[in-house]
PDB file of C-alpha atoms in Angstrom:
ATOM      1  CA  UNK A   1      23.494   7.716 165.015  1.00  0.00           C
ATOM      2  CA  UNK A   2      24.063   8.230 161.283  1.00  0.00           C
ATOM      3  CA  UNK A   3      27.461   7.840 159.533  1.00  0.00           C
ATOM      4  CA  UNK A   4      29.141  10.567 158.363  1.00  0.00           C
ATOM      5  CA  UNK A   5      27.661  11.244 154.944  1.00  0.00           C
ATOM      6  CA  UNK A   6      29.470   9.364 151.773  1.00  0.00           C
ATOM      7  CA  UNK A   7      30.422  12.428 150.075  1.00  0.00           C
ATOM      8  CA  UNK A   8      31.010  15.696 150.754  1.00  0.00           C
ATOM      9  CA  UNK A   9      27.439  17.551 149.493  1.00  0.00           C
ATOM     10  CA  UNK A  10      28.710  20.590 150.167  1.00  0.00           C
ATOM     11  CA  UNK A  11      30.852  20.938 146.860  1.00  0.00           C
ATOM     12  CA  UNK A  12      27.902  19.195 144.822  1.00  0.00           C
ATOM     13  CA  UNK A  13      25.916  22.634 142.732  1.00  0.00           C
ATOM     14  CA  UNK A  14      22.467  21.006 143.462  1.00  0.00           C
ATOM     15  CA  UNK A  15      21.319  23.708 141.443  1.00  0.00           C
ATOM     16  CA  UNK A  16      22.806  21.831 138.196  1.00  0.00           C
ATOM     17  CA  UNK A  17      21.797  18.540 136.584  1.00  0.00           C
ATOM     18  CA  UNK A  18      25.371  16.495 135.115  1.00  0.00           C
ATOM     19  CA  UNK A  19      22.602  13.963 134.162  1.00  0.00           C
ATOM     20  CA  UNK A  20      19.669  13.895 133.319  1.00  0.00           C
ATOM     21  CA  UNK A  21      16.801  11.300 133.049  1.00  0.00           C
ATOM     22  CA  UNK A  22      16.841  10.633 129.456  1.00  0.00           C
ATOM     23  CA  UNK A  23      20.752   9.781 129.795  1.00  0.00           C
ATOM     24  CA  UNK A  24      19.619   7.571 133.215  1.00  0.00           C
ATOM     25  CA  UNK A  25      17.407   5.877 130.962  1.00  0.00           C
ATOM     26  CA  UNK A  26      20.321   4.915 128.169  1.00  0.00           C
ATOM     27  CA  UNK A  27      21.420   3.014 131.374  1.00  0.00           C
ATOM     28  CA  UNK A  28      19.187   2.182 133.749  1.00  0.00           C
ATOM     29  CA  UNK A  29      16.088  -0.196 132.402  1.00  0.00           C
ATOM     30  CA  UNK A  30      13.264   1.056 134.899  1.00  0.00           C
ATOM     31  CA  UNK A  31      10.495   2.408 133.227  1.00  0.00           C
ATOM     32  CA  UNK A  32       7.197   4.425 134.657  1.00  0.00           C
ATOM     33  CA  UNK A  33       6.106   4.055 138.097  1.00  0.00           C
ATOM     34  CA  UNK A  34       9.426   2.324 138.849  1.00  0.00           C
ATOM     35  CA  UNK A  35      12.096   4.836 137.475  1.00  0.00           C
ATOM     36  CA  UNK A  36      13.023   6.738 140.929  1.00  0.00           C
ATOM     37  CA  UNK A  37      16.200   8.532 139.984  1.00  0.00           C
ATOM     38  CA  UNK A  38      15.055  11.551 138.232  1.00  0.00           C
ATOM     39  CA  UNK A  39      18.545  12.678 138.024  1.00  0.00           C
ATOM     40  CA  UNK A  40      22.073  12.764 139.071  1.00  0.00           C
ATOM     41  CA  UNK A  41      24.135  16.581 140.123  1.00  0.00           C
ATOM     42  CA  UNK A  42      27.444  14.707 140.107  1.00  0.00           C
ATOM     43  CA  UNK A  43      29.668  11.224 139.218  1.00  0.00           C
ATOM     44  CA  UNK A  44      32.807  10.788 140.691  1.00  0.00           C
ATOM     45  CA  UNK A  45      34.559   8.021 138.059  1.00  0.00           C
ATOM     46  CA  UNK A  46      37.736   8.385 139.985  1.00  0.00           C
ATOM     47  CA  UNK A  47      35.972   7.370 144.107  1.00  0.00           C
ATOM     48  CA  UNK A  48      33.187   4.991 142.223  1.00  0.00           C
ATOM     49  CA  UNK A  49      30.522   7.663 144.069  1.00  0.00           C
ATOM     50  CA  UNK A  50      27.461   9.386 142.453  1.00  0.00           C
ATOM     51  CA  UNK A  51      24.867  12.083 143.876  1.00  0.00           C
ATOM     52  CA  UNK A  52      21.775  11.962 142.376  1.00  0.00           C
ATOM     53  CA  UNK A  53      17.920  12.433 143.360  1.00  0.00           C
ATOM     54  CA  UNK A  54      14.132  11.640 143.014  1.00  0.00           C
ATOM     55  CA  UNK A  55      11.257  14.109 143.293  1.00  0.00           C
ATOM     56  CA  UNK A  56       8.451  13.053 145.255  1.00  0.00           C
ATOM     57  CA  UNK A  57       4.955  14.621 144.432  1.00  0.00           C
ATOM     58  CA  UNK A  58       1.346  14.363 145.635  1.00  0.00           C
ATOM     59  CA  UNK A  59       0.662  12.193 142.201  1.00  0.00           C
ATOM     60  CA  UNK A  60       3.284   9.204 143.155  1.00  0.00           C
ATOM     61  CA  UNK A  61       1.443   5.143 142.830  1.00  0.00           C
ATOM     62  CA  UNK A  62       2.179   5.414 146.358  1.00  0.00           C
ATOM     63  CA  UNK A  63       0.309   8.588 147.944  1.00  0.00           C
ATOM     64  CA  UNK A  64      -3.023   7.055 147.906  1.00  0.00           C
ATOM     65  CA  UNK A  65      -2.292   3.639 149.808  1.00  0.00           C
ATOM     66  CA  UNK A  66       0.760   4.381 151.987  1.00  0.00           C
ATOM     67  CA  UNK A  67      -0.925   5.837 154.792  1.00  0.00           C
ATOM     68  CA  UNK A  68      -3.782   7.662 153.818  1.00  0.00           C
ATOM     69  CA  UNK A  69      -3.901  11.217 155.483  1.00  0.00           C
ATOM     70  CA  UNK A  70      -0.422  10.894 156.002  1.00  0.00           C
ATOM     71  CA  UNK A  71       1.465   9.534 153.341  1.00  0.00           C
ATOM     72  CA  UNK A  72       5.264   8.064 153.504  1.00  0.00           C
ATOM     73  CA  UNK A  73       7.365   7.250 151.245  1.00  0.00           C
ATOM     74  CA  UNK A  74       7.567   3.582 151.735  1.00  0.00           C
ATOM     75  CA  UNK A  75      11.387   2.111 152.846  1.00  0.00           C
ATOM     76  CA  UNK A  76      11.168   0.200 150.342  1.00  0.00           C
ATOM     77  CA  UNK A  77      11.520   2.143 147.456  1.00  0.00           C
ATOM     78  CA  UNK A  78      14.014   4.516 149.146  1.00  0.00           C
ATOM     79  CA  UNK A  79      16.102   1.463 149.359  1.00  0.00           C
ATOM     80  CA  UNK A  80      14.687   1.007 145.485  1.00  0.00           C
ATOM     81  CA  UNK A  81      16.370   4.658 144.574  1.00  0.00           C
ATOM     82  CA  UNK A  82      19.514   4.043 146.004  1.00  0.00           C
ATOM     83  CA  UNK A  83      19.854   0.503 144.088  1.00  0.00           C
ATOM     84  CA  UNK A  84      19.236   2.344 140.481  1.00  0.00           C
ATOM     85  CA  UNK A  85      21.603   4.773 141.986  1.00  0.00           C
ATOM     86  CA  UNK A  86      23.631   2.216 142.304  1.00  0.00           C
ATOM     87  CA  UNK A  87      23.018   0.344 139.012  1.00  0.00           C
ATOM     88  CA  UNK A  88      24.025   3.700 137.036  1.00  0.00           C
ATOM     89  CA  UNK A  89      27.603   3.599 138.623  1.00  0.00           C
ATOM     90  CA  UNK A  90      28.396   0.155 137.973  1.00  0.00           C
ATOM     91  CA  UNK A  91      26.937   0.365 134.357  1.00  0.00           C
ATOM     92  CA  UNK A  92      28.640   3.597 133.686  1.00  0.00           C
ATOM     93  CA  UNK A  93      31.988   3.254 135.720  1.00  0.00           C
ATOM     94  CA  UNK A  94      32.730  -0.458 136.876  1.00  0.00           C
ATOM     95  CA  UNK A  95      31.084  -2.670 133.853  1.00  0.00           C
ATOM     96  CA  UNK A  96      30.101  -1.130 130.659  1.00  0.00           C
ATOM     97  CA  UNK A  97      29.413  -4.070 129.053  1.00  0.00           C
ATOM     98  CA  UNK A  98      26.701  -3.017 126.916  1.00  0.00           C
ATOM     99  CA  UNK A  99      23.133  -5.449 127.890  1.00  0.00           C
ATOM    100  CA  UNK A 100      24.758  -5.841 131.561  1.00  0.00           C
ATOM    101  CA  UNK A 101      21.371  -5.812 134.153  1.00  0.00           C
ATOM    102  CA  UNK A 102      22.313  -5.182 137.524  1.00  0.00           C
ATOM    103  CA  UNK A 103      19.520  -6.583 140.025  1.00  0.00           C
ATOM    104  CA  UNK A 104      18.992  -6.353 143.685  1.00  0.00           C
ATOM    105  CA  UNK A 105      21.058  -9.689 145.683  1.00  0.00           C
ATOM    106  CA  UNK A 106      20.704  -8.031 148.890  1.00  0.00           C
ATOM    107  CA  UNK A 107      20.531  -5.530 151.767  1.00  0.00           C
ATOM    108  CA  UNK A 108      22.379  -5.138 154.720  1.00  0.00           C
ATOM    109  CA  UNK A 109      22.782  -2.636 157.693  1.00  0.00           C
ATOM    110  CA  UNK A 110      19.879  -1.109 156.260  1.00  0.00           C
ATOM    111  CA  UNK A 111      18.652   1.705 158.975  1.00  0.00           C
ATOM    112  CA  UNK A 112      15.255   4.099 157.928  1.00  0.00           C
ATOM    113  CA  UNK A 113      15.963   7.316 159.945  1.00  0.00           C
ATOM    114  CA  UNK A 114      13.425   9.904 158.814  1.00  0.00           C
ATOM    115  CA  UNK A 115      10.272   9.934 156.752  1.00  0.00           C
ATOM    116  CA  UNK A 116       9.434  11.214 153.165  1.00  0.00           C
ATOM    117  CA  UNK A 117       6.876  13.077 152.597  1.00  0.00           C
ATOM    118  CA  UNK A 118       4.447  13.552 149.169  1.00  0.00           C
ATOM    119  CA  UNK A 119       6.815  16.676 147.969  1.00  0.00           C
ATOM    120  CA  UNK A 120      10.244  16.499 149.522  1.00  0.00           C
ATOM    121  CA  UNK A 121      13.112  15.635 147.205  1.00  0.00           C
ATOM    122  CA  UNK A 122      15.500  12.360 148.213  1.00  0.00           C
ATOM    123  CA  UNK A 123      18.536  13.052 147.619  1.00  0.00           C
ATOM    124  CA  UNK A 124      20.503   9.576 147.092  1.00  0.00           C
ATOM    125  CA  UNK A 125      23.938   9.371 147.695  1.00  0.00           C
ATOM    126  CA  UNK A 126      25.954   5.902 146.523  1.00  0.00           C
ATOM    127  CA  UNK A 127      30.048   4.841 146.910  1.00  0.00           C
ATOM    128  CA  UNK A 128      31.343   1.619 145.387  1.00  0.00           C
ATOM    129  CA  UNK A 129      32.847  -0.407 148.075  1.00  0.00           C
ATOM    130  CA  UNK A 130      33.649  -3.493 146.425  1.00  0.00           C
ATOM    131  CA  UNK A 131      33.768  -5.512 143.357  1.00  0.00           C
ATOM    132  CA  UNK A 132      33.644  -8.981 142.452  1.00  0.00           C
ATOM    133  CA  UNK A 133      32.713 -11.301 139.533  1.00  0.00           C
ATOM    134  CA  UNK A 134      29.351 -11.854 140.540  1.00  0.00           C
ATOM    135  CA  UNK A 135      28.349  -9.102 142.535  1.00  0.00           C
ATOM    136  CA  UNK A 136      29.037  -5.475 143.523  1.00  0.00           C
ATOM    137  CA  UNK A 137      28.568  -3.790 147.386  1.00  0.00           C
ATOM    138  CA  UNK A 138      27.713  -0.013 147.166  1.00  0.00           C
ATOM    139  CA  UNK A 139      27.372   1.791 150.429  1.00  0.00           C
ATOM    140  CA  UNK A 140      23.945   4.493 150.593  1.00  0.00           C
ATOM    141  CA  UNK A 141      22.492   6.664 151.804  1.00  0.00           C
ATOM    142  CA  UNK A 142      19.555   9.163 151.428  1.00  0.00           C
ATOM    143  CA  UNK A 143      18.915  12.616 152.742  1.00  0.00           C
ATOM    144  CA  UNK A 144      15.114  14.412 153.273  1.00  0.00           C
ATOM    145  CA  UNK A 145      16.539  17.931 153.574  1.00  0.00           C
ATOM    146  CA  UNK A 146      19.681  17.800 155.694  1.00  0.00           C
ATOM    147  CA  UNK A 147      18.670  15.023 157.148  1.00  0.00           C
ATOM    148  CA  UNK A 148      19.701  11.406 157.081  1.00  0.00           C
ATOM    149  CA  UNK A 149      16.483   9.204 156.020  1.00  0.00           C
ATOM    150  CA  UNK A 150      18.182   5.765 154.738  1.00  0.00           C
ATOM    151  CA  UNK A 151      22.020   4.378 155.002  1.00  0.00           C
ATOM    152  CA  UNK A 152      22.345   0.478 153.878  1.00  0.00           C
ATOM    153  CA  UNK A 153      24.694  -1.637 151.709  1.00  0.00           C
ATOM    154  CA  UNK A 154      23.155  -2.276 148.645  1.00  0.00           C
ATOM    155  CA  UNK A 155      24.602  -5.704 147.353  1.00  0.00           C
ATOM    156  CA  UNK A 156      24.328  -6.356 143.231  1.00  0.00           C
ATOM    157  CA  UNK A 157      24.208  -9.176 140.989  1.00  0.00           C
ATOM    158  CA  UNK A 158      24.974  -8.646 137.385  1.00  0.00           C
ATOM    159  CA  UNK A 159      22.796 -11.136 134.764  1.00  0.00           C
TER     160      UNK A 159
END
């Protein structure tokens, strides 16, 4: 059973971008096939939390290998979108020491409840949980629809 979601989406205006890729990208150092946050619809400084999304199309690296006739989003890179997610609110809200990288350390609890399909739009939730020197636990989550997809801790390191 999923957890109850991480924010309350109900009061996010999904119809309204409060950042935008080209701001993501003052941040966040993924580049081209890798950059999958396309956005964000709301960052809550005060709760460490951010909302934020990636557009899946028919043209993704990933279409063509991940089950052909079928494709999936892989895990992977769901867990991938929630970690950027995750980058942007530490670089933006915890640390904003400028030239701070913050890099996968680990996963846990990490539970794939739905698929993605070529076309659907993730939407990535992520909530600060803790903070220490060397590393930073966020809790995720992603949503296909109105449905729960992903949940997982997503532990940082900053270098």
């Amino acid at each position: 059973m999923p957890q109850p979601l991480l924010v309350d989406i109900s009061r996010i205006d999904f119809s309204k971008v409060e950042i935008g890729i080209e701001q993501i990208r003052m941040v966040n150092a993924h580049r081209h096939e890798f950059e999958m946050l396309d956005g964000i619809y709301h960052l809550n400084a005060k709760d460490r939390s951010a909302v934020g999304f990636k557009k899946t199309s028919m043209n993704d690296f990933w279409v063509r290998g991940h089950i052909p006739g079928r494709p999936l989003m892989p895990g992977v890179l769901i867990a991938e979108s929630a970690g950027q997610l995750c980058s942007y609110v530490y670089r933006t809200v915890i640390n904003t020491t400028p030239g701070v990288f913050l890099g996968f350390a680990g996963l846990n609890n990490v539970k794939f409840r739905g698929t993605v399909p070529p076309g659907e739009t993730l939407i990535l939730i992520a909530k600060a949980r803790e903070e220490r020197h060397r590393r930073i636990v966020c809790d995720t989550q992603a949503l296909a629809g109105d449905k729960v997809v992903f949940e997982g801790e997503v532990v940082g390191m900053p270098f």
